[in-house]
GROMACS .gro file of C-alpha atoms in nm:
model
  291
    1MET     CA    1  -1.577   2.191   2.586
    2ARG     CA    2  -1.612   2.401   2.273
    3PHE     CA    3  -1.612   2.258   1.922
    4LEU     CA    4  -1.638   2.389   1.569
    5VAL     CA    5  -1.852   2.178   1.334
    6THR     CA    6  -1.841   2.222   0.957
    7GLY     CA    7  -2.129   2.099   0.743
    8ALA     CA    8  -2.352   2.165   1.043
    9ALA     CA    9  -2.668   2.213   0.835
   10GLY     CA   10  -2.645   1.865   0.680
   11LYS     CA   11  -2.821   1.548   0.790
   12LEU     CA   12  -2.529   1.420   0.996
   13GLY     CA   13  -2.416   1.769   1.094
   14ARG     CA   14  -2.748   1.850   1.261
   15ALA     CA   15  -2.730   1.528   1.463
   16VAL     CA   16  -2.371   1.599   1.568
   17VAL     CA   17  -2.456   1.951   1.684
   18ASP     CA   18  -2.755   1.822   1.881
   19ASP     CA   19  -2.553   1.544   2.043
   20LEU     CA   20  -2.265   1.770   2.147
   21VAL     CA   21  -2.500   2.029   2.297
   22GLU     CA   22  -2.700   1.759   2.478
   23HIS     CA   23  -2.374   1.643   2.634
   24GLY     CA   24  -2.294   1.987   2.768
   25HIS     CA   25  -2.061   2.120   2.500
   26ALA     CA   26  -2.072   2.453   2.316
   27VAL     CA   27  -2.074   2.446   1.937
   28HIS     CA   28  -1.988   2.695   1.668
   29ALA     CA   29  -2.162   2.567   1.354
   30VAL     CA   30  -2.044   2.660   1.005
   31ASP     CA   31  -2.199   2.581   0.668
   32ARG     CA   32  -2.286   2.739   0.335
   33ALA     CA   33  -2.648   2.731   0.452
   34PRO     CA   34  -2.769   2.909   0.766
   35VAL     CA   35  -2.783   2.696   1.081
   36PRO     CA   36  -3.089   2.751   1.305
   37ALA     CA   37  -3.010   2.934   1.628
   38ARG     CA   38  -3.042   2.747   1.956
   39ASP     CA   39  -2.895   2.757   2.305
   40GLY     CA   40  -2.534   2.647   2.308
   41VAL     CA   41  -2.486   2.707   1.936
   42THR     CA   42  -2.343   3.001   1.745
   43SER     CA   43  -2.299   2.989   1.369
   44THR     CA   44  -2.133   3.141   1.064
   45VAL     CA   45  -2.212   3.105   0.696
   46LEU     CA   46  -1.886   3.049   0.508
   47ASP     CA   47  -1.722   2.879   0.210
   48LEU     CA   48  -1.488   2.595   0.307
   49ALA     CA   49  -1.307   2.632  -0.026
   50ASP     CA   50  -1.176   2.972   0.090
   51TYR     CA   51  -0.881   2.914   0.324
   52GLY     CA   52  -0.903   3.262   0.471
   53GLN     CA   53  -1.262   3.209   0.582
   54VAL     CA   54  -1.179   2.868   0.726
   55LEU     CA   55  -0.876   2.997   0.915
   56GLU     CA   56  -1.077   3.282   1.063
   57ALA     CA   57  -1.345   3.040   1.178
   58VAL     CA   58  -1.108   2.779   1.325
   59ALA     CA   59  -0.912   3.052   1.501
   60GLY     CA   60  -1.235   3.159   1.672
   61GLN     CA   61  -1.246   3.502   1.511
   62THR     CA   62  -1.594   3.476   1.356
   63ASP     CA   63  -1.766   3.405   1.686
   64ASP     CA   64  -1.851   3.699   1.913
   65ARG     CA   65  -1.726   3.501   2.211
   66GLY     CA   66  -1.400   3.422   2.031
   67GLY     CA   67  -1.131   3.204   2.172
   68ALA     CA   68  -0.981   2.869   2.082
   69PHE     CA   69  -1.169   2.550   2.013
   70ASP     CA   70  -1.101   2.218   2.184
   71GLY     CA   71  -1.155   2.039   1.855
   72VAL     CA   72  -1.289   2.061   1.502
   73VAL     CA   73  -1.547   1.829   1.344
   74HIS     CA   74  -1.522   1.846   0.966
   75LEU     CA   75  -1.833   1.716   0.788
   76GLY     CA   76  -1.873   1.979   0.517
   77ALA     CA   77  -1.857   1.838   0.163
   78ILE     CA   78  -2.057   1.752  -0.145
   79PRO     CA   79  -2.184   1.433   0.020
   80ALA     CA   80  -2.209   1.175  -0.257
   81PRO     CA   81  -2.113   1.088  -0.614
   82GLY     CA   82  -2.337   1.230  -0.884
   83MET     CA   83  -2.440   1.544  -0.697
   84ALA     CA   84  -2.207   1.759  -0.910
   85PRO     CA   85  -1.962   1.697  -1.195
   86ASN     CA   86  -1.680   1.466  -1.090
   87ALA     CA   87  -1.408   1.730  -1.113
   88VAL     CA   88  -1.617   1.970  -0.904
   89ILE     CA   89  -1.672   1.710  -0.631
   90PHE     CA   90  -1.304   1.618  -0.618
   91ARG     CA   91  -1.182   1.978  -0.618
   92ASN     CA   92  -1.439   2.104  -0.367
   93ASN     CA   93  -1.404   1.822  -0.116
   94THR     CA   94  -1.026   1.785  -0.114
   95ALA     CA   95  -0.974   2.162  -0.095
   96ALA     CA   96  -1.219   2.191   0.195
   97THR     CA   97  -1.049   1.913   0.389
   98TYR     CA   98  -0.701   2.052   0.329
   99ASN     CA   99  -0.819   2.396   0.440
  100VAL     CA  100  -0.966   2.258   0.763
  101PHE     CA  101  -0.654   2.053   0.845
  102ALA     CA  102  -0.422   2.344   0.766
  103ALA     CA  103  -0.631   2.597   0.956
  104ALA     CA  104  -0.643   2.371   1.261
  105ARG     CA  105  -0.266   2.336   1.252
  106ALA     CA  106  -0.218   2.711   1.217
  107ALA     CA  107  -0.461   2.782   1.500
  108GLY     CA  108  -0.309   2.522   1.731
  109VAL     CA  109  -0.618   2.297   1.735
  110ARG     CA  110  -0.478   1.946   1.757
  111LYS     CA  111  -0.801   1.742   1.763
  112VAL     CA  112  -0.979   1.700   1.429
  113VAL     CA  113  -1.253   1.445   1.362
  114TRP     CA  114  -1.362   1.431   1.002
  115ALA     CA  115  -1.595   1.244   0.768
  116SER     CA  116  -1.428   0.988   0.550
  117SER     CA  117  -1.653   0.737   0.374
  118GLU     CA  118  -1.755   0.375   0.336
  119THR     CA  119  -1.707   0.427  -0.039
  120LEU     CA  120  -1.333   0.370   0.011
  121LEU     CA  121  -1.409   0.003   0.076
  122GLY     CA  122  -1.489  -0.046  -0.292
  123LEU     CA  123  -1.845   0.084  -0.329
  124PRO     CA  124  -2.040   0.007  -0.531
  125PHE     CA  125  -1.934  -0.353  -0.487
  126ASP     CA  126  -1.936  -0.445  -0.855
  127GLU     CA  127  -1.595  -0.591  -0.772
  128LEU     CA  128  -1.653  -0.809  -0.470
  129PRO     CA  129  -1.464  -0.741  -0.146
  130PRO     CA  130  -1.173  -0.973  -0.062
  131TYR     CA  131  -1.344  -1.101   0.256
  132LEU     CA  132  -1.637  -1.047   0.493
  133PRO     CA  133  -1.706  -0.859   0.703
  134VAL     CA  134  -1.520  -0.574   0.535
  135ASP     CA  135  -1.286  -0.392   0.774
  136GLU     CA  136  -1.018  -0.124   0.786
  137GLU     CA  137  -0.739  -0.369   0.700
  138GLN     CA  138  -0.863  -0.396   0.345
  139PRO     CA  139  -0.670  -0.164   0.109
  140VAL     CA  140  -0.878   0.130  -0.009
  141ARG     CA  141  -1.042   0.083  -0.348
  142PRO     CA  142  -1.196   0.413  -0.463
  143GLN     CA  143  -1.437   0.359  -0.753
  144SER     CA  144  -1.551   0.719  -0.808
  145SER     CA  145  -1.410   1.071  -0.803
  146TYR     CA  146  -1.592   1.122  -0.474
  147SER     CA  147  -1.422   0.826  -0.307
  148LEU     CA  148  -1.091   0.911  -0.472
  149GLY     CA  149  -1.114   1.246  -0.296
  150LYS     CA  150  -1.170   1.068   0.035
  151ALA     CA  151  -0.862   0.853  -0.030
  152VAL     CA  152  -0.662   1.172  -0.085
  153ASP     CA  153  -0.807   1.316   0.238
  154GLU     CA  154  -0.692   1.012   0.436
  155GLU     CA  155  -0.341   1.041   0.293
  156VAL     CA  156  -0.331   1.414   0.367
  157ALA     CA  157  -0.441   1.343   0.726
  158ARG     CA  158  -0.149   1.103   0.772
  159HIS     CA  159   0.100   1.369   0.672
  160PHE     CA  160  -0.053   1.641   0.889
  161ALA     CA  161  -0.025   1.395   1.180
  162ARG     CA  162   0.336   1.325   1.086
  163TRP     CA  163   0.415   1.697   1.088
  164ASP     CA  164   0.273   1.731   1.441
  165PRO     CA  165   0.310   1.415   1.650
  166GLN     CA  166   0.075   1.562   1.914
  167ALA     CA  167  -0.210   1.602   1.666
  168SER     CA  168  -0.506   1.366   1.641
  169LEU     CA  169  -0.686   1.336   1.307
  170ILE     CA  170  -0.958   1.071   1.318
  171GLY     CA  171  -1.140   0.986   0.996
  172LEU     CA  172  -1.478   0.817   1.034
  173ARG     CA  173  -1.583   0.607   0.737
  174PHE     CA  174  -1.955   0.662   0.773
  175SER     CA  175  -2.198   0.428   0.608
  176ASN     CA  176  -2.514   0.562   0.437
  177VAL     CA  177  -2.656   0.812   0.691
  178MET     CA  178  -3.024   0.768   0.774
  179THR     CA  179  -3.286   0.934   0.997
  180ASP     CA  180  -3.630   0.824   1.113
  181GLU     CA  181  -3.780   0.994   0.807
  182ASP     CA  182  -3.570   0.769   0.580
  183TYR     CA  183  -3.676   0.445   0.746
  184ALA     CA  184  -4.026   0.457   0.599
  185ARG     CA  185  -3.889   0.342   0.263
  186PHE     CA  186  -3.680   0.052   0.392
  187ASP     CA  187  -3.954  -0.204   0.331
  188SER     CA  188  -3.960  -0.106  -0.037
  189TRP     CA  189  -3.645  -0.311  -0.110
  190GLN     CA  190  -3.707  -0.615   0.112
  191ASP     CA  191  -3.830  -0.823  -0.182
  192ASP     CA  192  -3.523  -0.736  -0.391
  193PRO     CA  193  -3.210  -0.720  -0.173
  194SER     CA  194  -2.998  -0.649  -0.481
  195LEU     CA  195  -3.125  -0.289  -0.465
  196ARG     CA  196  -2.901  -0.233  -0.163
  197ALA     CA  197  -2.617  -0.472  -0.237
  198TRP     CA  198  -2.403  -0.180  -0.356
  199ASN     CA  199  -2.285  -0.120   0.002
  200LEU     CA  200  -2.342  -0.468   0.147
  201TRP     CA  201  -2.673  -0.355   0.296
  202GLY     CA  202  -2.509  -0.109   0.535
  203TYR     CA  203  -2.637   0.213   0.692
  204ILE     CA  204  -2.584   0.433   0.997
  205ASP     CA  205  -2.842   0.617   1.202
  206ALA     CA  206  -2.743   0.985   1.219
  207ARG     CA  207  -2.764   0.975   1.599
  208ASP     CA  208  -2.518   0.686   1.616
  209GLY     CA  209  -2.295   0.874   1.372
  210ALA     CA  210  -2.304   1.163   1.617
  211GLN     CA  211  -2.215   0.929   1.903
  212ALA     CA  212  -1.909   0.815   1.709
  213VAL     CA  213  -1.801   1.176   1.651
  214ARG     CA  214  -1.830   1.257   2.021
  215LEU     CA  215  -1.634   0.946   2.121
  216ALA     CA  216  -1.363   1.029   1.869
  217LEU     CA  217  -1.337   1.382   2.011
  218GLN     CA  218  -1.300   1.235   2.360
  219ALA     CA  219  -1.046   0.970   2.259
  220ASP     CA  220  -0.696   1.012   2.396
  221ARG     CA  221  -0.517   0.933   2.071
  222ARG     CA  222  -0.236   1.076   1.861
  223GLY     CA  223  -0.173   1.040   1.491
  224ALA     CA  224  -0.408   0.969   1.202
  225GLU     CA  225  -0.656   0.684   1.226
  226VAL     CA  226  -0.969   0.566   1.044
  227PHE     CA  227  -1.275   0.376   1.166
  228ILE     CA  228  -1.574   0.225   0.988
  229ILE     CA  229  -1.894   0.361   1.143
  230ALA     CA  230  -2.209   0.165   1.064
  231ALA     CA  231  -2.520   0.036   1.237
  232ALA     CA  232  -2.499  -0.300   1.410
  233ASP     CA  233  -2.741  -0.457   1.162
  234THR     CA  234  -2.820  -0.447   0.791
  235VAL     CA  235  -3.104  -0.272   0.606
  236LEU     CA  236  -3.276  -0.609   0.549
  237ARG     CA  237  -3.524  -0.809   0.752
  238ALA     CA  238  -3.372  -1.128   0.611
  239ASP     CA  239  -3.068  -1.295   0.766
  240ASN     CA  240  -2.735  -1.268   0.587
  241VAL     CA  241  -2.741  -1.637   0.498
  242THR     CA  242  -3.030  -1.572   0.261
  243VAL     CA  243  -2.854  -1.294   0.069
  244LEU     CA  244  -2.494  -1.419   0.071
  245THR     CA  245  -2.567  -1.655  -0.215
  246GLY     CA  246  -2.478  -1.663  -0.582
  247ARG     CA  247  -2.179  -1.439  -0.650
  248TYR     CA  248  -2.149  -1.356  -0.278
  249ALA     CA  249  -2.129  -1.719  -0.163
  250ASP     CA  250  -1.760  -1.759  -0.244
  251ILE     CA  251  -1.635  -1.452  -0.055
  252PRO     CA  252  -1.405  -1.571   0.228
  253VAL     CA  253  -1.548  -1.511   0.575
  254ARG     CA  254  -1.312  -1.384   0.846
  255GLY     CA  255  -1.556  -1.281   1.116
  256ASP     CA  256  -1.916  -1.291   1.234
  257VAL     CA  257  -2.173  -1.273   0.954
  258SER     CA  258  -2.453  -1.447   1.143
  259GLY     CA  259  -2.809  -1.325   1.163
  260ARG     CA  260  -2.855  -0.967   1.047
  261VAL     CA  261  -2.519  -0.842   1.174
  262THR     CA  262  -2.353  -0.566   0.973
  263LEU     CA  263  -2.115  -0.677   0.700
  264LEU     CA  264  -1.923  -0.349   0.743
  265SER     CA  265  -1.718  -0.434   1.049
  266ILE     CA  266  -1.746  -0.194   1.341
  267ALA     CA  267  -1.522  -0.408   1.563
  268LYS     CA  268  -1.237  -0.158   1.559
  269ALA     CA  269  -1.464   0.133   1.655
  270ARG     CA  270  -1.614  -0.073   1.935
  271ARG     CA  271  -1.273  -0.181   2.062
  272GLU     CA  272  -1.084   0.146   2.036
  273LEU     CA  273  -1.350   0.419   2.067
  274GLY     CA  274  -1.613   0.246   2.280
  275TYR     CA  275  -1.866   0.291   2.000
  276GLU     CA  276  -2.189   0.094   2.036
  277PRO     CA  277  -2.485   0.163   1.805
  278GLN     CA  278  -2.806   0.248   1.988
  279TYR     CA  279  -3.047   0.268   1.694
  280SER     CA  280  -3.180   0.010   1.450
  281TRP     CA  281  -3.421   0.085   1.168
  282ILE     CA  282  -3.612  -0.235   1.235
  283ASP     CA  283  -3.714  -0.108   1.580
  284ARG     CA  284  -3.854   0.212   1.431
  285VAL     CA  285  -4.061   0.079   1.140
  286GLN     CA  286  -4.385  -0.110   1.192
  287ARG     CA  287  -4.401  -0.416   0.971
  288PRO     CA  288  -4.676  -0.370   0.711
  289MET     CA  289  -4.985  -0.584   0.773
  290HIS     CA  290  -5.090  -0.817   0.491
  291VAL     CA  291  -5.459  -0.896   0.456
   0.00000   0.00000   0.00000
């Protein structure tokens, strides 16, 4: 199949492009930054805030081969709070998402998989979650302009799906995306788990994020839906029982929090998409030796 991927030069975008190509698909990669050439990948530099550029890309008119896409993966955004002024983040990200959704509708592309965010769960968890593990049933609680923009994106997706009952718009609430290069610093916070309590010690390996994107593209679904996408474990070597103390001890428990299992529930993604994380940081970092 043939897919368009926005934000293809980013950490997750690169993994998604690689995964789709490795599974036999063709990719047209778009980003503000150039995307390295490789077999199975064509690319265009464009501005997602410009609807005309987005429409041309989604309609297949920027690619020499041309033609329609089987789906769009929308990852392009300012990726976190604090990377630009709040108003800039909100304006840039919501406009880009609207432009992608609208261009897909205009071009007749009915499958869109896009990056929502774990931040909608209430990150940073200064206000504790209502229960553990956190799941998609919890009402969204944006705490920043970045996450407020993601809440708007999810609402916009629901209405685009309402306008076209045959459309599929799947939002993936990715946890903190990591690669092998990032894992080297994980041991730096093992002695002070509070350093990573802001997202309940969650993360996602970029390759597992890419797996989730591919499964969402393959899913035979209609309408707008969201899924939490995280690793199967936490960023800590310690079991959850040792960190769910103090202010965390009184949070009601509604599911499995044993061992090092993720506290960002991926049960829905497992059940409905067939998602199963393949990578754990703890398998890829050698424990430091103490003399």
